[in-house]
XYZ file of C-alpha atoms in Angstrom:
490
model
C -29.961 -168.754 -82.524
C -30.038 -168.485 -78.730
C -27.791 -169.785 -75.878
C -29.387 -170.491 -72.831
C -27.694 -171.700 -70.043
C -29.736 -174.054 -67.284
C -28.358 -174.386 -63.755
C -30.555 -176.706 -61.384
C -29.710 -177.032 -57.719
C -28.683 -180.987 -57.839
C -28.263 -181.699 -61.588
C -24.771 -179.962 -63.297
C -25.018 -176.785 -65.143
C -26.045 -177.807 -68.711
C -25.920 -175.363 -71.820
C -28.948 -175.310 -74.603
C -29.039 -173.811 -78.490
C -31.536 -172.623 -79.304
C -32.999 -172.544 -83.174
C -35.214 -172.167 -85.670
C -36.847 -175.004 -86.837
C -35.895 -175.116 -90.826
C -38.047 -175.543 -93.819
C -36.271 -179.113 -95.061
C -38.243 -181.627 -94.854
C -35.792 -184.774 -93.270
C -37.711 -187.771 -94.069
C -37.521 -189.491 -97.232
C -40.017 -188.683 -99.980
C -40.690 -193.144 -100.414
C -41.107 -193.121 -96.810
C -43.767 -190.298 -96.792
C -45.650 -191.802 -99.580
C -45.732 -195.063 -97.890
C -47.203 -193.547 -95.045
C -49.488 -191.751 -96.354
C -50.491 -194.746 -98.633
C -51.579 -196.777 -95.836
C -53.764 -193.503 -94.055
C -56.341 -194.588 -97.422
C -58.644 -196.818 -96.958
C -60.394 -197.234 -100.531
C -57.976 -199.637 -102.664
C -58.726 -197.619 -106.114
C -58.186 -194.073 -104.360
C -54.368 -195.907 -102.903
C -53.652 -196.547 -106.638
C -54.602 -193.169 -107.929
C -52.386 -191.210 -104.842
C -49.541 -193.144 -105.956
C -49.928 -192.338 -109.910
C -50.032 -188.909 -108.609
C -47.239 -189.079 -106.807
C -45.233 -190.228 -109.410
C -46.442 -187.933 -112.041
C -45.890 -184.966 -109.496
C -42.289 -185.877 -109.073
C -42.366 -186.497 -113.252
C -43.472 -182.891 -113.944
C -41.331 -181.000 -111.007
C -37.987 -182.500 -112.785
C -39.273 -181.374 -115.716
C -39.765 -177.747 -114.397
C -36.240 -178.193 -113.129
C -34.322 -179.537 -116.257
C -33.155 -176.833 -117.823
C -32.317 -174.806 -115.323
C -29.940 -177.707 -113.889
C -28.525 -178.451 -117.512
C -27.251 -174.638 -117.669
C -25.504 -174.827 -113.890
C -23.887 -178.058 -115.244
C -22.983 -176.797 -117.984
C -21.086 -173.559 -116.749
C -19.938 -175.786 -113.548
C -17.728 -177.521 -116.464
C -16.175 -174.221 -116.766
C -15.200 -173.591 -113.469
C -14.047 -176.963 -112.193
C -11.077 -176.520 -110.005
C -9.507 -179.815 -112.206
C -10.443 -179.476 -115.829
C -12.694 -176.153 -116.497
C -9.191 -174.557 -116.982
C -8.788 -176.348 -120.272
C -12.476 -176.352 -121.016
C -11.579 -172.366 -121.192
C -9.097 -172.437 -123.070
C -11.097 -174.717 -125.197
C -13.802 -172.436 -126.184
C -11.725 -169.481 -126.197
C -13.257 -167.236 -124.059
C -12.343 -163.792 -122.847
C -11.425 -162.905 -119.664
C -14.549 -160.607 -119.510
C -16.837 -163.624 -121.001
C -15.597 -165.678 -118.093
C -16.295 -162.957 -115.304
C -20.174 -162.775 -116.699
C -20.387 -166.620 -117.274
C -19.443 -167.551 -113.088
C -21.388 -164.869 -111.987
C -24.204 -166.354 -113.620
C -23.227 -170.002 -112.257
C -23.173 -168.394 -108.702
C -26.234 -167.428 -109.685
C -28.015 -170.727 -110.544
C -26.165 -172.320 -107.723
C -27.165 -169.389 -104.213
C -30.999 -170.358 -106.121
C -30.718 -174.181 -106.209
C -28.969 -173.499 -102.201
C -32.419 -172.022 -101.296
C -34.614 -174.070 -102.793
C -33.013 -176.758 -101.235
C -33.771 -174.867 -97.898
C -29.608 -174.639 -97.297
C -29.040 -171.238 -95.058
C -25.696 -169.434 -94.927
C -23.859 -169.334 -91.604
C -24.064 -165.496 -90.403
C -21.740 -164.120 -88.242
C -24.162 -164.266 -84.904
C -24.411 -168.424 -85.562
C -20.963 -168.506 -86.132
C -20.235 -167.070 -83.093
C -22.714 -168.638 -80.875
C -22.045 -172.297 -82.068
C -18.410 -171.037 -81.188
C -18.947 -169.966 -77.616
C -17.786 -173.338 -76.315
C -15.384 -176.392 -77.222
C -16.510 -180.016 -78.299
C -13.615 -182.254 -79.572
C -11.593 -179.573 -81.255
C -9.852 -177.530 -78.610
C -7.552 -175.353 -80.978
C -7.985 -172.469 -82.665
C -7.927 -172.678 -86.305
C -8.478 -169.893 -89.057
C -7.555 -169.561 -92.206
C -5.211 -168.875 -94.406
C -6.446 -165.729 -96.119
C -3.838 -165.386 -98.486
C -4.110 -168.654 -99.941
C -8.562 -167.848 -100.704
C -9.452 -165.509 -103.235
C -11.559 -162.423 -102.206
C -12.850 -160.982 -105.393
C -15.454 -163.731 -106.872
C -18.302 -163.756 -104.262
C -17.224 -159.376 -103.711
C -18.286 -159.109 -107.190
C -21.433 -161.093 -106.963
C -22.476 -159.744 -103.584
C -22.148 -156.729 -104.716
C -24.196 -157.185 -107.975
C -26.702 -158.859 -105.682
C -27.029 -157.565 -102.095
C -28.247 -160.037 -99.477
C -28.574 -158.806 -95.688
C -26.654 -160.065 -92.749
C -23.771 -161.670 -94.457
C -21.390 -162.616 -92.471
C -17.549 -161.101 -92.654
C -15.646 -163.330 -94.353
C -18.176 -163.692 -97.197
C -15.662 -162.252 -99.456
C -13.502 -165.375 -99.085
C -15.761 -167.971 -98.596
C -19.435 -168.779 -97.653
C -20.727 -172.133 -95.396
C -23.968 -172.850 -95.801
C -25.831 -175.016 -93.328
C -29.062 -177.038 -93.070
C -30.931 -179.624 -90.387
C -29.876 -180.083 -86.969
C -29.145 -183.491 -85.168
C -27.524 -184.419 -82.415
C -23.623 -186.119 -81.676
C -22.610 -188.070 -78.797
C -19.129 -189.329 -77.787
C -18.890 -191.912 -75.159
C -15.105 -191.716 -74.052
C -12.572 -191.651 -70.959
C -11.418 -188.662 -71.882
C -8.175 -188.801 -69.549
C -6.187 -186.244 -70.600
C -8.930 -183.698 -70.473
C -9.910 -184.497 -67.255
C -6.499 -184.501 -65.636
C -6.359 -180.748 -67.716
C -9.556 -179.864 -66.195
C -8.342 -180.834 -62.637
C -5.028 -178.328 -63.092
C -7.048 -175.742 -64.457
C -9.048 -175.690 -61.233
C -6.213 -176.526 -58.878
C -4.573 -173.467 -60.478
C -8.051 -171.306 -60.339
C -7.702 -171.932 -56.837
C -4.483 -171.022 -56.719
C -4.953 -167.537 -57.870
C -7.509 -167.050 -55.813
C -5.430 -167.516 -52.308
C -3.118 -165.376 -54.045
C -5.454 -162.616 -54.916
C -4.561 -163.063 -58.656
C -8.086 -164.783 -59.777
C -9.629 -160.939 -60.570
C -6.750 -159.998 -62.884
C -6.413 -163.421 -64.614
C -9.685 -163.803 -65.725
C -9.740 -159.539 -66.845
C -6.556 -160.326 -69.083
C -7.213 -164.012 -70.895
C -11.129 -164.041 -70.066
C -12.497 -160.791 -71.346
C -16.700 -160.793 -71.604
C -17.442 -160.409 -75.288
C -20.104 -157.960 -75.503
C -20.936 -158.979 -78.910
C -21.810 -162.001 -78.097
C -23.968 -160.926 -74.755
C -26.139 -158.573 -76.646
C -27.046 -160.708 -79.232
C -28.003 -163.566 -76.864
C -31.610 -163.692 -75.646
C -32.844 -165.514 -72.116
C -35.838 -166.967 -72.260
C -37.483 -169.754 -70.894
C -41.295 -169.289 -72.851
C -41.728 -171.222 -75.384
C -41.792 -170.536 -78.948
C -43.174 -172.957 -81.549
C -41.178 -171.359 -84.151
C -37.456 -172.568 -81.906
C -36.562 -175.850 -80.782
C -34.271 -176.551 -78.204
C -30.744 -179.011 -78.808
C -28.588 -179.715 -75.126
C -25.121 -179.556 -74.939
C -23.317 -181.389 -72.686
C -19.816 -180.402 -72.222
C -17.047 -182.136 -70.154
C -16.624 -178.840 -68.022
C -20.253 -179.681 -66.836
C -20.303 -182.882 -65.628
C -19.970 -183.455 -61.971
C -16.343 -185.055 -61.263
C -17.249 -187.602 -59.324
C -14.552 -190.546 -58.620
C -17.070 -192.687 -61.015
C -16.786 -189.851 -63.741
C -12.947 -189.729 -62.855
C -11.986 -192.674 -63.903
C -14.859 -194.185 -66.362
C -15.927 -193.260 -69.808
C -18.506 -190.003 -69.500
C -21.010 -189.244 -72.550
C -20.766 -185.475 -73.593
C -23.405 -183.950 -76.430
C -23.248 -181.160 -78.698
C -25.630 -180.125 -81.604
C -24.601 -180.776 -85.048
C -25.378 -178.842 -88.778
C -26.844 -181.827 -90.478
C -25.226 -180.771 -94.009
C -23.160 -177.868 -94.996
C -21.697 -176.925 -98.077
C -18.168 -174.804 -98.249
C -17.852 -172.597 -100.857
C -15.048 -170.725 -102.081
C -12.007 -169.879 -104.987
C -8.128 -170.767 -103.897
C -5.903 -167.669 -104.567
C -4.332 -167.332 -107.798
C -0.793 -168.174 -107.955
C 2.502 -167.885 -110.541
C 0.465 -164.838 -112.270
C -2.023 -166.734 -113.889
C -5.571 -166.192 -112.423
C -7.583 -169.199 -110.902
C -10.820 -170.102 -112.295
C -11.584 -173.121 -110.125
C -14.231 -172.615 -107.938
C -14.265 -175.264 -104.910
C -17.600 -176.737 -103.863
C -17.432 -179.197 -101.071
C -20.044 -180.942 -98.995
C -20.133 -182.198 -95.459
C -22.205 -183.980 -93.093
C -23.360 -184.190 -89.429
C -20.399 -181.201 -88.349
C -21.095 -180.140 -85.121
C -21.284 -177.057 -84.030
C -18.443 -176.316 -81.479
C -16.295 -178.051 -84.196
C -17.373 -175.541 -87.077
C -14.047 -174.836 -88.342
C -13.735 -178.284 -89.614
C -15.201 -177.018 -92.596
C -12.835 -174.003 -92.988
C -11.029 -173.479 -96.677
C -7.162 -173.820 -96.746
C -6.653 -173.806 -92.950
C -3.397 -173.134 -91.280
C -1.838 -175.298 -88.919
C -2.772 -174.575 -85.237
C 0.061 -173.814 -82.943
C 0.348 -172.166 -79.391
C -1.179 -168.669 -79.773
C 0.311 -165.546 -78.648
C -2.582 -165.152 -75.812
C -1.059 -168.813 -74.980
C 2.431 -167.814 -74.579
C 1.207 -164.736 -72.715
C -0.433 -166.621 -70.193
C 2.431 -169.092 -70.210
C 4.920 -165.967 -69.160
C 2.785 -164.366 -67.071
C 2.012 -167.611 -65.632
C 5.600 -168.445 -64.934
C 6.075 -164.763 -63.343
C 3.341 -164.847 -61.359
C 4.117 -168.435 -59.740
C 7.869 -167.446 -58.861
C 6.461 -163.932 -57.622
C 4.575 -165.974 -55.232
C 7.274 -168.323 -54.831
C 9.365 -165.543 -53.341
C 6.661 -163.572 -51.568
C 6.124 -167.068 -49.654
C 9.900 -167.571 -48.854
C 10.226 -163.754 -47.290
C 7.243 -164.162 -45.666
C 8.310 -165.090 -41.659
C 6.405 -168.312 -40.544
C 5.739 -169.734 -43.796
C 7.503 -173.288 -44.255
C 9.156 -175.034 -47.322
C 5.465 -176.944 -47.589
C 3.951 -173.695 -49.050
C 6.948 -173.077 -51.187
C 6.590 -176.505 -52.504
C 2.865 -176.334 -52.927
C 3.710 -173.032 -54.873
C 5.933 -174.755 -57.033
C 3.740 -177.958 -57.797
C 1.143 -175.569 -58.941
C 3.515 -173.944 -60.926
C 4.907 -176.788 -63.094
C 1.422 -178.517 -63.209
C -0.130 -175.474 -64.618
C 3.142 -175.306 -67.708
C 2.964 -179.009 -67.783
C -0.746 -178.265 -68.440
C -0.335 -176.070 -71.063
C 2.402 -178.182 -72.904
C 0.398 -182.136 -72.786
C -2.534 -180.087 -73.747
C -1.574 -178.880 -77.098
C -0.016 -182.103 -77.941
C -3.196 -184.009 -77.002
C -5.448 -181.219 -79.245
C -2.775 -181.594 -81.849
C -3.074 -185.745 -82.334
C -7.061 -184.889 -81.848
C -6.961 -182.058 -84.250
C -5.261 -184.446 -86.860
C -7.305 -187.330 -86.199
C -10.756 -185.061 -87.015
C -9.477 -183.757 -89.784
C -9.094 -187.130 -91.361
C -12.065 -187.961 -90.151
C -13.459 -185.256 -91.871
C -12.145 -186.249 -95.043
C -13.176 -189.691 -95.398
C -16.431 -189.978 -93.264
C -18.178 -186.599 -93.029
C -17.513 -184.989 -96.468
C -19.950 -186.250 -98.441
C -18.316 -184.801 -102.112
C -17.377 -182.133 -104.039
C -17.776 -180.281 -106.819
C -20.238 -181.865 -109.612
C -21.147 -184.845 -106.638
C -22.274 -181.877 -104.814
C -24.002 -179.693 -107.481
C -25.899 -183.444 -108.511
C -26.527 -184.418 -104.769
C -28.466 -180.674 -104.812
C -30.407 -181.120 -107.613
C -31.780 -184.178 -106.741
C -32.761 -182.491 -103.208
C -34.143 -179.677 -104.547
C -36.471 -181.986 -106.671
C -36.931 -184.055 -103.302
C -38.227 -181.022 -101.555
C -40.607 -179.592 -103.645
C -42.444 -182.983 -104.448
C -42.730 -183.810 -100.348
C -44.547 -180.012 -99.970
C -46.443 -180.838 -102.783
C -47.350 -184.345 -101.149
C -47.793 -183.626 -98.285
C -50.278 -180.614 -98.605
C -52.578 -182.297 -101.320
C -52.640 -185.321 -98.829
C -53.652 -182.504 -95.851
C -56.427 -180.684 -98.394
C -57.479 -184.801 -99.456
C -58.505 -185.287 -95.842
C -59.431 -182.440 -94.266
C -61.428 -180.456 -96.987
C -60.602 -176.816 -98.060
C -58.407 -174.790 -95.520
C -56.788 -171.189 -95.500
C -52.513 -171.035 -96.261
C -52.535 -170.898 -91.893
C -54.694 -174.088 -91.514
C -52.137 -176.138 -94.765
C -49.102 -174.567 -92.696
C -50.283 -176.196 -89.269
C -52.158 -179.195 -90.668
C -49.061 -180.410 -92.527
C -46.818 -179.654 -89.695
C -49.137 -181.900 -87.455
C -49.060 -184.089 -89.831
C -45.257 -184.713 -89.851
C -45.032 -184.491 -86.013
C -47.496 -187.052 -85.312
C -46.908 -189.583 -88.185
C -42.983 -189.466 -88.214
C -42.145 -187.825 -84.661
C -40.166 -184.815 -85.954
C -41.183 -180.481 -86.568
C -40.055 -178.451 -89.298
C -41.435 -175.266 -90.529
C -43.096 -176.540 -93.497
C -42.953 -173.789 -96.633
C -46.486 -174.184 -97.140
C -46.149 -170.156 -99.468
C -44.044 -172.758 -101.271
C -46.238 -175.778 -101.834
C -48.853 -173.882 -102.515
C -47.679 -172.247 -105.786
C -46.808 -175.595 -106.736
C -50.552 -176.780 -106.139
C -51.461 -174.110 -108.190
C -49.271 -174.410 -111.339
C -50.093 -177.918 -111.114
C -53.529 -177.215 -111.536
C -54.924 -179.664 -108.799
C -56.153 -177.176 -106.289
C -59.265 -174.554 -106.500
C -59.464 -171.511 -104.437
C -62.497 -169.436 -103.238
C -63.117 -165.728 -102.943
C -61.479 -165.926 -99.057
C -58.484 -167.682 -100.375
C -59.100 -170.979 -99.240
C -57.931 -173.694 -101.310
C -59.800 -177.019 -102.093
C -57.861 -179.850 -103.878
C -59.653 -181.999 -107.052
C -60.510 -185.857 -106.218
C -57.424 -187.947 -107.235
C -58.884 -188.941 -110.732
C -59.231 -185.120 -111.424
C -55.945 -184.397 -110.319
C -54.295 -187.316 -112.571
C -56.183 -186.008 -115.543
C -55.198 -182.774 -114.670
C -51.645 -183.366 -114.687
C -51.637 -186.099 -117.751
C -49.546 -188.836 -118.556
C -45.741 -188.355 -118.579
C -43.165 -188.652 -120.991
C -41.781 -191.117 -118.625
C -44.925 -192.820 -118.477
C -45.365 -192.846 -122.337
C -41.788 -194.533 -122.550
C -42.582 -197.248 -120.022
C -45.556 -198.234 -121.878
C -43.566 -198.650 -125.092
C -41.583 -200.306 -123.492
C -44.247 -202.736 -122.485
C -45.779 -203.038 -126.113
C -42.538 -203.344 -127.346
């Protein structure tokens, strides 16, 4: 993920992320098959691409059953509410337990990737952290209240590179990006971006700007090394604006109306992650919990068992030094022959605007702070626990039938093709006919072609798909399909 920052000479400096385009597939597998539906002409060959469809998405949940029974099964085991008693229940050992939610995490990391879900490394975290959106405090967490030995043990069992460094505690996982807007006045943040200037200014006819900004803005070099500027293209990236409030133009119209700032958002991301245990007795629970449309700036939404934000000890710093500084200049002034009380009073409104700054700030980020974390509660987290684990199954199942769709539909059309010519032909495919880009899995869809037995390939590795009445025969009639028509003789 990239940052790259875009300065023209009339327009206000915007900001851009940079990332890769995902695997998931965001459109709606009834929506697809619609679509695709009305791209055949021939009445019969419509009928027989929707029997396959359905006996595609038959056959893929089969695959999937049993491996989803056995995560729901050990889920009930580890449910921060009742898998305490289910324990208990079936009187297992501690050592039992350890092997039994190692293999859950197991089932569940594989039903995260086949879902296409990615886990937030420390470079994203950072970069999608490099600027403010509506949250303007800094909040970690708690470390003592999240347990650090559960995902230890299973990272360590199972190594995975470029982990980020609290995935000990907890993991986020992340997947899809789309855009938020917020259309507001934004009063209190202008008037705080005024005094912030007025005061850069300050420091700067006081020769202070240089040492201010090497004591509370130091240059991360982290960060700068691991951010590339570019402007060439890359079909693999796509580009997402941010629009902060610090880069619109202050114009009396922006003063005093309602200004529209943009930031990218995570589409979904899942939190997981154990509580400490407490009194003694060793906490089995393990938390699962699901979000939507988070954006990026605001990441820490999502954060496990956060503390509660309160002036930081670079904040009272700057207060202090803030305070010396402004009376240091106060008296410099007053010593100084031919200076007048005007100075001394400009010296002092600066003064008490900047503390005065620093004070209405934090209770405006506080009410803000509180206000998006209820927001998160009841409109952007989706569920938890077994909601979660369900909503994932389902997608996973989603996901693999819209490959599989999608490139039979490509090899239908267009004849026999190489993995490339699937890869780009579906992608065109969903650019064109629904107006957005993924990276489409085609390694993916085309195992599934082949273990469904619908595809051929030649001695160059080029794959040719069987007519639609070959491909239903192939594949059979369902169980489902068996039970409907009971149903109907019945």
């Amino acid at each position: 993920m990239d940052v790259n920052r875009m300065i023209g000479k009339k327009t206000p400096k915007r900001e851009a992320v940079r990332v890769v385009k995902e695997s998931v597939i965001p459109i709606s597998k009834n929506r697809i098959v619609e679509e695709l539906e009305d791209l055949i002409e021939n009445e019969a060959n419509r009928s027989e691409f929707s029997k396959l469809c359905k006996r595609v998405e038959y056959v893929i949940r089969a695959w999937y059953m049993i491996q989803f029974e056995n995560m729901m099964e050990l889920y009930l085991l580890f449910d921060p509410v009742h898998g305490a008693s289910k324990i208990k229940e079936k009187k297992l050992s501690p050592e039992k337990v350890d092997e039994l939610e190692q293999k859950f995490l197991s089932y569940l990391f594989e039903v995260m990737r086949k879902s296409n879900f990615a886990i937030v490394t420390d470079e994203e975290f950072e970069i999608a952290q490099s600027g403010n959106y509506l949250l303007n405090l800094p909040i970690v967490v708690a470390e003592s209240k999240v347990d650090s030995t559960l995902l230890s043990k299973y990272f360590e069992n199972n190594p995975c590179g470029n982990l980020p460094a609290f995935s000990d505690k907890y993991l986020i996982f992340r997947r899809a990006i789309g855009i938020d807007t917020t259309t507001e006045f934004f009063y209190m943040a202008k008037l705080d971006l005024i005094i912030s200037r007025l005061w850069s200014w300050f420091l700067k006819k006081i020769k202070f700007e240089g040492i201010f900004k090497l004591i509370f803005s130091p240059k991360s070099p982290t960060r700068s090394a691991s951010l590339k500027r570019t402007e060439e293209p890359d079909e693999e990236y796509m580009t997402v604006e941010r629009i902060r409030l610090e880069s619109i133009d202050m114009s009396l119209g922006n003063l005093l109306g309602k200004v529209e700032i943009q930031e990218p958002t995570f589409d979904r991301m899942i939190v997981v992650y154990r509580k400490a245990s407490t009194n003694g007795e060793k906490d089995r629970g393990i938390c699962i919990k699901h979000f939507k449309n988070i954006p990026m700036a605001d990441m820490e939404l999502v954060l496990p068992e956060k503390k509660n934000p309160s002036l930081t000890p670079m904040d009272w710093v700057q207060f202090l030094v803030s305070v010396v500084v402004g009376l240091g200049a106060l008296f410099t002034s007053l010593e100084t022959p031919g200076n007048d009380m005007w100075v001394a009073i400009a010296i002092i409104s600066a003064l008490v605007g900047y503390c005065a700054k620093i004070y209405f700030s934090f209770q405006q980020n506080m009410e803000t702070y509180q206000n998006l974390i209820t927001q998160s509660m009841y409109d952007k987290q989706l569920d938890s626990g077994k909601g979660t684990l369900l909503h994932l199954c389902d997608d996973v199942i989603q996901q693999e039938v819209k490959e599989v769709i999608l490139s039979y539909f490509v090899l239908l059309k267009q004849g026999r093709a190489t993995k490339t010519e699937i890869d780009d032909r579906c992608e065109e495919l969903i650019k064109e006919k629904f107006g957005l880009e993924c990276n489409f899995d085609e390694e993916d869809a085309i195992q599934k072609l082949d273990k469904l037995g619908i595809v051929t390939r030649d001695e160059m590795d080029r794959r040719t798909c069987l007519s639609l009445q070959q491909a239903n025969e192939t594949i059979g009639p369902t169980t489902e399909e068996l039970v409907l028509k009971a149903k109907e003789r019945s």
